[in-house]
Short mmCIF file of C-alpha atoms in Angstrom, two decimals:
data_model
loop_
_atom_site.label_atom_id
_atom_site.label_comp_id
_atom_site.label_asym_id
_atom_site.label_seq_id
_atom_site.Cartn_x
_atom_site.Cartn_y
_atom_site.Cartn_z
CA MET A 1044 9.66 36.36 -19.03
CA THR A 1045 12.55 34.27 -17.80
CA ARG A 1046 11.55 30.64 -16.96
CA PHE A 1047 12.91 28.92 -13.92
CA ALA A 1048 13.38 25.73 -12.24
CA PHE A 1049 13.17 25.49 -8.54
CA ALA A 1050 15.47 23.09 -6.63
CA GLY A 1051 14.96 22.49 -2.76
CA ARG A 1052 15.25 19.67 -0.32
CA CYS A 1053 14.11 18.55 3.19
CA SER A 1054 15.64 15.55 4.77
CA THR A 1055 13.47 14.08 7.50
CA GLU A 1056 9.70 13.52 6.34
CA ASP A 1057 9.09 12.50 10.13
CA LEU A 1058 10.44 15.46 11.92
CA GLN A 1059 9.18 18.21 9.52
CA ASP A 1060 6.27 18.67 7.14
CA PRO A 1061 7.91 18.47 3.34
CA GLU A 1062 4.99 20.63 2.37
CA THR A 1063 5.72 23.43 4.57
CA SER A 1064 9.65 23.15 3.81
CA ARG A 1065 9.03 23.38 0.25
CA ASN A 1066 6.67 26.43 0.66
CA TRP A 1067 8.95 28.60 2.51
CA GLN A 1068 11.76 27.69 0.18
CA LEU A 1069 9.47 28.25 -3.02
CA THR A 1070 8.72 31.74 -1.18
CA ARG A 1071 12.15 32.86 -0.82
CA ALA A 1072 12.87 31.76 -4.53
CA ARG A 1073 10.04 33.74 -5.90
CA ALA A 1074 10.87 36.67 -3.85
CA LEU A 1075 14.39 36.70 -5.82
CA ILE A 1076 12.85 36.06 -9.53
CA GLU A 1077 9.66 37.78 -9.61
CA PRO A 1078 11.07 41.27 -9.52
CA ALA A 1079 13.01 40.36 -12.24
CA GLY A 1080 10.25 38.91 -14.58
CA GLY A 1081 11.01 35.36 -13.46
CA GLU A 1082 8.57 32.55 -13.18
CA ILE A 1083 9.02 29.16 -11.92
CA VAL A 1084 7.86 26.40 -14.64
CA ALA A 1085 9.33 23.25 -13.16
CA GLU A 1086 10.22 22.12 -9.57
CA TYR A 1087 12.86 19.37 -8.55
CA PHE A 1088 12.14 18.93 -4.68
CA ASP A 1089 13.80 16.03 -2.77
CA ALA A 1090 11.98 14.93 0.25
CA GLY A 1091 13.55 12.26 2.88
CA HIS A 1092 17.10 12.74 1.43
CA SER A 1093 20.05 13.89 3.56
CA ARG A 1094 21.99 16.76 2.55
CA ALA A 1095 25.23 14.91 2.80
CA LEU A 1096 24.32 12.85 -0.29
CA PRO A 1097 25.54 14.11 -3.55
CA TRP A 1098 23.08 15.73 -6.11
CA LYS A 1099 23.45 12.42 -8.31
CA ARG A 1100 21.99 10.29 -5.41
CA ARG A 1101 19.21 12.65 -4.77
CA PRO A 1102 16.20 11.43 -7.24
CA GLN A 1103 15.07 15.11 -8.17
CA ALA A 1104 18.50 16.57 -7.89
CA ALA A 1105 20.07 13.99 -10.27
CA ALA A 1106 17.03 14.65 -12.61
CA LEU A 1107 17.58 18.24 -12.93
CA LEU A 1108 21.32 17.67 -13.68
CA ASP A 1109 20.02 15.21 -16.51
CA ALA A 1110 17.59 17.99 -17.72
CA LEU A 1111 20.65 20.57 -18.00
CA ARG A 1112 21.88 18.52 -20.76
CA ASP A 1113 18.58 18.63 -22.63
CA PRO A 1114 18.29 21.78 -25.13
CA ASP A 1115 14.61 21.44 -25.02
CA ARG A 1116 14.69 21.49 -20.89
CA GLY A 1117 11.89 23.87 -20.84
CA PHE A 1118 13.60 26.51 -18.36
CA ASP A 1119 16.24 28.84 -18.75
CA ALA A 1120 17.69 29.14 -15.15
CA VAL A 1121 17.61 27.45 -12.14
CA VAL A 1122 16.42 28.95 -8.37
CA ILE A 1123 17.12 27.47 -4.87
CA GLY A 1124 15.67 29.09 -1.85
CA GLU A 1125 18.16 28.23 0.70
CA PRO A 1126 21.56 27.11 -0.03
CA GLN A 1127 22.33 25.30 3.35
CA ARG A 1128 19.25 22.76 2.34
CA THR A 1129 20.81 22.41 -1.01
CA PHE A 1130 24.74 22.21 -0.98
CA TYR A 1131 26.75 20.58 1.33
CA GLY A 1132 30.56 20.57 2.02
CA ASN A 1133 32.07 20.64 -1.33
CA GLN A 1134 29.18 19.91 -3.30
CA PHE A 1135 28.81 23.65 -4.62
CA GLY A 1136 32.21 23.32 -6.11
CA ASN A 1137 31.45 19.96 -7.90
CA THR A 1138 28.01 20.93 -8.96
CA PHE A 1139 28.06 24.32 -10.14
CA PRO A 1140 30.37 23.85 -13.33
CA LEU A 1141 27.59 21.83 -14.88
CA PHE A 1142 25.61 24.91 -14.85
CA VAL A 1143 28.27 26.95 -16.58
CA HIS A 1144 29.22 24.22 -18.82
CA PHE A 1145 25.63 23.95 -20.18
CA GLY A 1146 24.93 27.83 -19.97
CA VAL A 1147 22.20 27.72 -17.17
CA PRO A 1148 22.51 30.39 -14.59
CA LEU A 1149 22.09 29.56 -11.07
CA TRP A 1150 20.07 32.21 -8.80
CA VAL A 1151 20.66 32.19 -5.12
CA PRO A 1152 18.82 34.86 -2.64
CA GLU A 1153 22.25 35.04 -0.61
CA VAL A 1154 23.86 36.57 -3.62
CA GLY A 1155 20.84 38.59 -4.92
CA GLY A 1156 20.68 36.96 -8.51
CA ALA A 1157 22.69 34.78 -10.64
CA ILE A 1158 25.93 33.29 -9.24
CA ASP A 1159 28.77 34.90 -11.61
CA PRO A 1160 31.37 31.88 -12.20
CA ASN A 1161 34.28 34.76 -12.57
CA ASN A 1162 33.31 36.49 -9.10
CA GLU A 1163 35.51 35.30 -6.24
CA ALA A 1164 33.14 36.46 -3.69
CA HIS A 1165 30.38 34.58 -5.04
CA ASP A 1166 32.16 31.51 -4.89
CA LEU A 1167 33.55 32.48 -1.40
CA VAL A 1168 29.96 32.97 -0.23
CA MET A 1169 28.53 29.81 -1.69
CA SER A 1170 31.64 27.75 -0.13
CA VAL A 1171 30.77 29.24 3.26
CA PHE A 1172 27.34 28.24 3.19
CA GLY A 1173 28.30 24.57 1.95
CA GLY A 1174 30.88 24.63 5.01
CA MET A 1175 27.84 25.80 7.57
CA SER A 1176 25.79 23.23 6.24
CA LYS A 1177 28.20 20.31 6.94
CA GLY A 1178 29.25 21.84 10.28
CA GLU A 1179 25.60 22.18 11.22
CA ARG A 1180 25.30 18.48 10.54
CA ASN A 1181 28.03 17.38 12.13
CA ARG A 1182 27.17 19.30 15.30
CA ILE A 1183 23.87 17.66 15.56
CA LYS A 1184 25.26 14.16 14.99
CA ILE A 1185 27.86 14.55 17.82
CA ARG A 1186 25.17 16.21 20.05
CA VAL A 1187 22.69 13.35 19.58
CA ARG A 1188 25.40 10.52 20.02
CA THR A 1189 26.63 12.16 23.10
CA ALA A 1190 23.31 12.50 24.57
CA MET A 1191 22.42 8.96 23.74
CA ALA A 1192 25.69 7.54 25.41
CA SER A 1193 25.21 9.71 28.47
CA GLN A 1194 21.58 8.62 28.69
CA ALA A 1195 22.65 5.01 28.69
CA GLN A 1196 25.24 5.44 31.06
CA ILE A 1197 24.23 7.90 33.68
CA GLU A 1198 20.33 7.53 33.65
CA GLY A 1199 20.33 3.83 32.67
CA ARG A 1200 18.21 4.69 29.53
CA TYR A 1201 17.46 1.65 27.23
CA LEU A 1202 18.22 2.84 23.71
CA GLY A 1203 17.01 -0.40 21.62
CA GLY A 1204 18.28 -3.48 20.62
CA ARG A 1205 18.28 -6.78 22.16
CA PRO A 1206 18.55 -6.98 26.06
CA PRO A 1207 21.85 -8.48 27.34
CA TYR A 1208 21.33 -12.17 28.63
CA GLY A 1209 19.86 -11.93 32.49
CA TYR A 1210 17.96 -8.63 31.92
CA ARG A 1211 14.86 -7.65 30.23
CA ILE A 1212 13.10 -4.19 29.06
CA ALA A 1213 11.22 -2.57 31.86
CA ASP A 1214 8.71 0.57 31.71
CA ALA A 1215 10.85 3.83 32.77
CA GLY A 1216 7.88 6.26 32.67
CA SER A 1217 6.45 8.53 30.41
CA HIS A 1218 8.30 10.08 27.14
CA PRO A 1219 9.84 13.58 28.30
CA ASN A 1220 8.62 14.96 24.90
CA PRO A 1221 4.93 15.91 25.12
CA ALA A 1222 4.00 15.03 21.69
CA LYS A 1223 5.37 11.66 21.66
CA ALA A 1224 4.09 11.19 25.37
CA ALA A 1225 0.38 12.11 23.83
CA ASP A 1226 0.91 9.22 21.41
CA GLY A 1227 1.54 6.72 24.11
CA LYS A 1228 5.25 6.47 23.67
CA ARG A 1229 7.18 5.79 26.84
CA LEU A 1230 10.63 5.44 28.01
CA HIS A 1231 12.34 1.95 29.01
CA ARG A 1232 15.09 0.73 30.84
CA LEU A 1233 16.93 -2.45 31.88
CA GLU A 1234 16.22 -4.58 34.89
CA PRO A 1235 17.33 -8.11 35.90
CA ASP A 1236 15.16 -10.90 34.36
CA PRO A 1237 14.08 -13.11 37.38
CA ASP A 1238 14.07 -16.12 35.00
CA THR A 1239 17.47 -15.86 33.84
CA ALA A 1240 19.39 -13.40 36.26
CA ALA A 1241 20.09 -16.32 38.65
CA ARG A 1242 21.90 -18.44 36.05
CA SER A 1243 23.62 -15.07 34.77
CA SER A 1244 24.99 -14.44 38.07
CA SER A 1245 25.94 -18.09 39.05
CA ALA A 1246 28.13 -17.88 35.89
CA SER A 1247 30.38 -15.09 37.33
CA SER A 1248 31.17 -17.45 40.00
CA PRO A 1249 34.02 -19.94 40.23
CA ASN A 1250 33.22 -23.18 38.43
CA THR A 1251 34.82 -26.54 38.12
CA SER A 1252 37.34 -25.75 35.55
CA GLY A 1253 38.31 -22.43 37.63
CA ALA A 1254 37.16 -19.94 34.81
CA ARG A 1255 34.73 -17.15 35.50
CA GLY A 1256 32.19 -15.95 33.52
CA THR A 1257 31.06 -12.38 33.02
CA THR A 1258 27.72 -10.59 34.16
CA PRO A 1259 26.46 -8.16 31.64
CA SER A 1260 26.22 -4.65 32.28
CA PRO A 1261 22.84 -3.16 32.49
CA ARG A 1262 23.89 0.09 30.64
CA VAL A 1263 23.53 -0.15 26.99
#
């Protein structure tokens, strides 16, 4: 029997269930190693840590790297269930040499077993998954930031922070996400504050010194 350590990760605890993510990654890992007589005897699963963080800055991944140095580590190989969850950008190229140096095979479902350090095809496959992982995260980041900017500019949506002087936060209806609406969360927008809007408006008119003030935009 070959003893395996399982390595996995999920990033956002509030938007996904860490236990469910861990279970499906474990299922893929076991499906790969059990036909070859493997058994998972240790787990290193990071929850709530971005894939963009290097392995040394993820608590469980860092613990796994430390365990590689221990001759009495208790496992013979490492298996991961999803490379895009584990590696980001060039992380595989920076991390895999440690596995090779300490003689610990790394098994991945996408190559059907252990990664061969001398196999260029294996290296290419893992590099592609690292690039896909980075591209996926960047696309999400761009979509979210662009959507937030358009919501503020076009819809007048309030995105948080302190309201500009002369404005206050007002209710803008129920949340478009049914689950959040069911929790009582609502949308907000900016509207003129009757207590300060007049002073803000007068500041934009010419004063005795001839200088002009500015009225804050309701868009945030």
